[in-house]
Structures are given as C-alpha cells and as structure tokens.
Amino acid sequence: MTKILGILSGKSGVGKTTVSMNLGIALGNHGKNVILVDADLERPNLGLYLGVIKPEATLHGALKGEISLGDALYMHRSGLKVILGDISEQDIGNKFKKLKLLISELENKADVVILDTGGFNKELADVIDLAIIVVSPEMPAVADALRAVNVLQTSGVKLLGCIVNKVSQILDVTIENIQTILGVPVIAVIPDDKKMKEAVKLKHPIVYSHPEADSSSVFDALALCLVNDYDDRRRNT
Ligand SMILES: Nc1ncnc2c1ncn2[C@@H]1O[C@H](COP(=O)(O)OP(=O)(O)O)[C@@H](O)[C@H]1O
Ligand SMILES: [Mg+2]
C-alpha cells in the first residue's frame, strides 16, 4: 500500500524542500520506490533545486484537468521520480480536494509518495497518512511548528517525528528543549552544512552530489531507520 508522507513545517525557509528531495533519494537508495511531489502549490520551487526551470507538464496542469498526473512524472538523474509545480500558477480553487484525488491516482505506483509542502494547512491533513515536521533551532520556528503538531494530533495522521535542520554550534533552543516543547521525537539532526550551497549551485540534492557530506550521512541514516521501522511493522501485521 502506498503511504503518503507530508514534509511539513510551521515556518518557511526551514528546509522542507531540502529534506524532501534528499530523504526521497536516500529512501530510494535503501530500496524504496519513491515519488516526490512538489505540493507547495503557491510557491513550487523544487524544480529550481533540480535544475528544471520551466517544466512542460506540472502538478498544476493536472489540478486544472489539462493532463493526467502520470504525464507530469519526471525522472531526476539520481533515479528520484518527481512531479513538479508551475511557478507562474497561483489561482486554483478547491486545490486540496483536487490534490487528494490526484494523489490517490498514485496508489500502488510507489511505496512512498513524499509531498514537499508549503508549510502546514489543516486541509493537508486530509491528504497525507504520515507526517514529518521540519524545524530550525530557533524559537519562532519551534513555536510555529507546535501549532502544526497540535492540529496534526487531532487528525488521523501519524506524526513520525521532527527533523531539526541547519544545526550549528550555538543554538537558540537545544535539541532536548525542541523535543520537550513539541512533544514529538527528534528523528534527525541535520547540520548547517557548508556543502549545501555547492549542491544547490550544481542543481542537485546533496545526497546525490556530495554523498560524503555530513548532512548526507544523516539523510542516509534516517532513511535506513524509516525503512527498517516500516518493514518491521509490515512483518508484525
Ligand atoms: N542543512 C542545511 N545546511 C545549509 N543550508 C541549508 C540546509 N537546509 C536547507 N538549507 C538552505 O536553506 C534555504 C531554504 O531551504 P528550503 O529547503 O528551500 O526551505 P523550505 O522548503 O522549508 O522553504 C535554501 O537556501 C537551502 O539550500
Ligand atoms: Mg520549499
């Protein structure tokens, strides 16, 4: 059964797109069939990170009924399958209802569909089965993440945990405090990685362009953990 995993946050700029694409590749490296969808409907910029400025077929085209979602599937050099958005599109009514319908077309086409989102929206809880919250170690980001956690906890979505991204030597909030404030486990701590800029310049996710980088090792370990957990649960059901 295909699982829909939303990468969410309270605040923008904390690293959702970075996490989505790198975790997607890392899960693929551990044998999972992944489709990554740019579900940041207002500001879809995943394509820019992958060197695709104006994709011909997009999620927005499918949301408007012009193409089928399968037509918008694009394969990155790493082997990651992605569905990109149209940066110039904005005005789509009932978008989350339509998104839910479209995503259901991917059932059985992947083990995991990752949604790189624009943050958090109550209606998104209806589209996803699983969620990961990305937060940076700053109070405003943690406070905004808490609002998303609270809403998720009243929904049927399983919250896998929180990823603390862009962690440097001096922290506004410690990892322990983030875990206490949010009340969810911290499942990965990703360093503020100088090599990330090089990867962005190359238009490749860091796991692909710099597999030896510190942050790449964290993505790899997290993917392995998620895969083992998933396989254990399947064996026990
Ligand atoms: N671990 C990291 N180390 C250094 N820079 C990072 C890291 N994670 C993300 N960034 C940078 O932070 C910026 C915002 O990241 P992005 O993934 O677009 O955030 P979001 O999708 O949440 O808006 C980008 O310039 C990205 O390259
Ligand atoms: Mg983003």
Coordinates of C-alpha atoms and ligand atoms in Angstrom, one line a residue:
M1 CA 0.0 0.0 0.0
T2 CA 1.3 3.4 -0.9
K3 CA 2.0 5.7 2.0
I4 CA 1.6 9.5 1.6
L5 CA 4.2 11.3 3.7
G6 CA 3.9 15.1 4.1
I7 CA 7.0 17.1 4.9
L8 CA 5.6 20.0 6.9
S9 CA 6.7 23.0 9.0
G10 CA 5.3 26.0 10.8
K11 CA 7.7 28.4 9.2
S12 CA 9.0 28.7 5.6
G13 CA 12.7 28.5 4.8
V14 CA 13.5 25.8 7.5
G15 CA 14.4 23.2 4.8
K16 CA 11.3 21.3 3.8
T17 CA 12.3 21.1 0.1
T18 CA 15.9 20.2 1.0
V19 CA 14.6 17.4 3.3
S20 CA 12.0 16.2 0.8
M21 CA 14.4 15.7 -2.1
N22 CA 17.3 14.3 0.0
L23 CA 15.2 11.9 2.0
G24 CA 13.5 10.8 -1.2
I25 CA 16.8 9.9 -2.8
A26 CA 18.0 8.3 0.4
L27 CA 14.9 6.1 0.7
G28 CA 15.4 5.1 -2.9
N29 CA 19.0 4.1 -2.1
H30 CA 17.5 1.8 0.5
G31 CA 15.2 0.1 -2.0
K32 CA 12.0 2.1 -1.7
N33 CA 10.1 3.2 -4.7
V34 CA 9.5 6.9 -4.1
I35 CA 7.6 9.7 -6.0
L36 CA 8.3 13.2 -4.7
V37 CA 5.5 15.7 -5.4
D38 CA 6.0 19.5 -5.2
A39 CA 2.8 20.2 -3.2
D40 CA 3.9 23.7 -2.3
L41 CA 1.1 25.0 -4.5
E42 CA 1.7 28.7 -4.1
R43 CA 5.5 28.7 -4.3
P44 CA 6.6 25.5 -6.0
N45 CA 10.4 25.7 -6.2
L46 CA 11.5 22.1 -6.2
G47 CA 12.2 22.3 -9.9
L48 CA 14.7 25.1 -9.4
Y49 CA 16.6 22.9 -6.9
L50 CA 16.7 20.2 -9.6
G51 CA 17.7 22.5 -12.5
V52 CA 14.3 22.4 -14.2
I53 CA 13.1 26.0 -14.5
K54 CA 10.0 25.6 -16.6
P55 CA 8.7 22.0 -16.6
E56 CA 6.4 21.2 -19.5
A57 CA 3.9 19.1 -17.6
T58 CA 3.2 20.0 -14.0
L59 CA 1.0 19.2 -11.0
H60 CA -0.8 22.5 -11.7
G61 CA -1.7 21.2 -15.2
A62 CA -3.1 18.1 -13.6
L63 CA -5.0 20.1 -11.0
K64 CA -6.6 22.1 -13.8
G65 CA -7.6 18.8 -15.5
E66 CA -5.4 19.5 -18.6
I67 CA -3.2 16.5 -18.2
S68 CA -3.1 13.3 -16.1
L69 CA -0.8 13.3 -13.1
G70 CA 1.3 10.5 -14.7
D71 CA 2.1 12.8 -17.6
A72 CA 3.9 15.1 -15.2
L73 CA 6.3 12.5 -13.8
Y74 CA 9.9 13.4 -14.4
M75 CA 13.0 11.4 -13.5
H76 CA 15.9 13.1 -11.9
R77 CA 19.4 11.8 -12.7
S78 CA 19.6 10.2 -9.2
G79 CA 16.7 8.0 -10.1
L80 CA 14.2 10.0 -8.0
K81 CA 10.8 10.4 -9.6
V82 CA 9.4 13.9 -9.2
I83 CA 6.2 15.8 -10.1
L84 CA 6.9 19.5 -10.3
G85 CA 4.7 22.6 -9.9
D86 CA 4.3 25.6 -12.2
I87 CA 5.9 28.6 -10.6
S88 CA 3.6 31.0 -12.5
E89 CA 0.4 29.4 -11.4
Q90 CA -1.5 30.5 -8.3
D91 CA -5.2 30.6 -8.6
I92 CA -6.7 27.1 -8.3
G93 CA -9.9 26.7 -6.4
N94 CA -10.6 23.7 -4.1
K95 CA -7.0 22.8 -4.5
F96 CA -6.6 20.4 -1.6
K97 CA -9.7 18.4 -2.5
K98 CA -8.3 18.1 -6.1
L99 CA -4.8 17.3 -4.7
K100 CA -6.2 14.4 -2.6
L101 CA -8.0 13.0 -5.7
L102 CA -4.9 13.3 -7.9
I103 CA -2.6 11.8 -5.3
S104 CA -4.9 8.8 -5.0
E105 CA -4.0 8.0 -8.6
L106 CA -0.5 7.2 -7.4
E107 CA -1.8 4.3 -5.3
N108 CA 0.3 1.2 -6.0
K109 CA 2.7 3.2 -8.2
A110 CA 5.1 3.8 -5.3
D111 CA 5.9 2.6 -1.8
V112 CA 6.1 6.2 -0.6
V113 CA 4.7 9.5 -2.1
I114 CA 6.5 12.4 -0.4
L115 CA 4.7 15.7 -0.5
D116 CA 7.0 18.7 -0.2
T117 CA 4.5 21.2 1.2
G118 CA 4.4 25.0 1.6
G119 CA 4.2 24.6 5.4
F120 CA 1.0 23.4 7.0
N121 CA -2.6 23.7 6.2
K122 CA -5.5 21.9 8.0
E123 CA -6.7 20.6 4.7
L124 CA -3.4 18.9 4.1
A125 CA -4.1 16.5 7.0
D126 CA -6.8 15.0 4.8
V127 CA -4.3 14.2 2.0
I128 CA -1.5 12.6 4.0
D129 CA -1.1 9.4 6.1
L130 CA 2.2 10.2 7.7
A131 CA 4.0 13.5 8.6
I132 CA 7.4 14.8 9.4
I133 CA 7.8 18.3 10.8
V134 CA 10.9 20.2 9.9
V135 CA 12.1 22.9 12.3
S136 CA 15.2 25.0 12.6
P137 CA 16.6 25.6 16.1
E138 CA 15.1 29.0 16.6
M139 CA 12.2 29.9 18.9
P140 CA 9.8 31.3 16.2
A141 CA 10.2 28.2 14.1
V142 CA 9.6 25.9 17.1
A143 CA 6.6 27.9 18.2
D144 CA 5.1 27.8 14.7
A145 CA 5.8 24.0 14.4
L146 CA 3.9 23.5 17.7
R147 CA 0.8 24.9 16.1
A148 CA 1.1 22.3 13.3
V149 CA 1.8 19.5 15.8
N150 CA -1.3 20.4 17.7
V151 CA -3.5 20.3 14.6
L152 CA -2.0 17.0 13.4
Q153 CA -2.6 15.4 16.8
T154 CA -6.3 15.9 16.4
S155 CA -6.2 14.4 12.9
G156 CA -5.7 10.8 11.8
V157 CA -2.2 11.5 10.5
K158 CA 0.7 9.6 12.1
L159 CA 3.4 12.0 13.1
L160 CA 6.7 10.2 12.6
G161 CA 8.7 12.9 14.4
C162 CA 10.6 16.1 13.9
I163 CA 13.8 16.9 12.0
V164 CA 15.9 19.7 13.3
N165 CA 17.7 21.2 10.4
K166 CA 20.5 23.8 10.0
V167 CA 22.0 23.0 13.4
S168 CA 25.2 24.9 14.1
Q169 CA 27.5 25.2 17.2
I170 CA 25.4 27.8 19.0
L171 CA 21.8 27.1 19.4
D172 CA 18.8 29.4 20.4
V173 CA 17.0 26.3 21.6
T174 CA 18.6 22.9 22.4
I175 CA 17.5 19.7 20.7
E176 CA 16.2 18.4 24.1
N177 CA 14.1 21.5 24.5
I178 CA 12.7 21.3 21.0
Q179 CA 11.7 17.7 21.7
T180 CA 10.1 18.7 25.0
I181 CA 8.2 21.7 23.5
L182 CA 6.9 19.8 20.5
G183 CA 6.2 16.6 22.4
V184 CA 7.4 14.5 19.4
P185 CA 10.7 12.6 19.0
V186 CA 13.5 14.3 17.1
I187 CA 14.3 11.7 14.4
A188 CA 17.2 13.5 12.8
V189 CA 19.5 16.4 13.5
I190 CA 21.0 17.9 10.3
P191 CA 24.0 20.2 10.5
D192 CA 24.1 23.6 8.9
D193 CA 26.2 22.3 6.1
K194 CA 28.5 24.5 4.0
K195 CA 28.4 21.9 1.2
M196 CA 24.7 22.5 0.8
K197 CA 25.4 25.8 -1.1
E198 CA 27.7 23.8 -3.5
A199 CA 24.9 21.3 -4.1
V200 CA 22.3 24.0 -4.7
K201 CA 24.7 25.6 -7.2
L202 CA 25.1 22.2 -9.0
K203 CA 21.3 21.9 -9.0
H204 CA 21.4 18.5 -7.3
P205 CA 20.3 17.3 -3.9
I206 CA 23.4 17.0 -1.6
V207 CA 22.8 13.2 -1.1
Y208 CA 23.4 12.8 -4.8
S209 CA 26.2 15.4 -5.4
H210 CA 28.1 15.1 -2.1
P211 CA 27.3 11.7 -0.7
E212 CA 30.2 12.0 1.7
A213 CA 28.9 15.3 3.3
D214 CA 27.9 15.3 6.9
S215 CA 24.2 16.1 6.1
S216 CA 24.1 13.3 3.5
S217 CA 25.1 10.7 6.2
V218 CA 22.2 12.0 8.4
F219 CA 19.7 11.6 5.5
D220 CA 21.1 8.1 4.8
A221 CA 20.8 7.0 8.5
L222 CA 17.3 8.4 8.7
A223 CA 16.1 6.7 5.6
L224 CA 17.6 3.4 6.8
C225 CA 15.8 3.8 10.1
L226 CA 12.4 4.6 8.5
V227 CA 12.8 1.6 6.1
N228 CA 13.6 -0.8 8.9
D229 CA 10.7 0.5 11.0
Y230 CA 8.3 0.2 8.1
D231 CA 9.5 -3.4 7.2
D232 CA 9.2 -4.5 10.9
R233 CA 5.7 -3.2 11.1
R234 CA 4.7 -5.0 7.9
R235 CA 6.2 -8.2 9.3
N236 CA 4.2 -7.8 12.5
T237 CA 0.8 -7.2 10.9
Ligands
LIG1 N1 21.2 21.7 6.4 C1 21.3 22.8 5.7 N2 22.5 23.5 5.7 C2 22.7 24.6 5.0 N3 21.7 25.2 4.2 C3 20.5 24.6 4.2 C4 20.3 23.4 4.9 N4 19.0 23.0 4.7 C5 18.4 24.0 3.9 N5 19.4 24.9 3.6 C6 19.2 26.1 2.7 O1 18.1 26.9 3.3 C7 17.3 27.5 2.3 C8 15.9 27.1 2.5 O2 15.7 25.7 2.3 P1 14.4 25.1 1.7 O3 14.6 23.6 1.6 O4 14.0 25.8 0.4 O5 13.3 25.5 2.8 P2 11.7 25.4 2.7 O6 11.3 24.4 1.7 O7 11.3 25.0 4.1 O8 11.2 26.8 2.4 C9 17.9 27.0 1.0 O9 18.8 28.0 0.5 C10 18.6 25.8 1.3 O10 19.7 25.4 0.5
MG2 MG 10.1 24.6 0.0

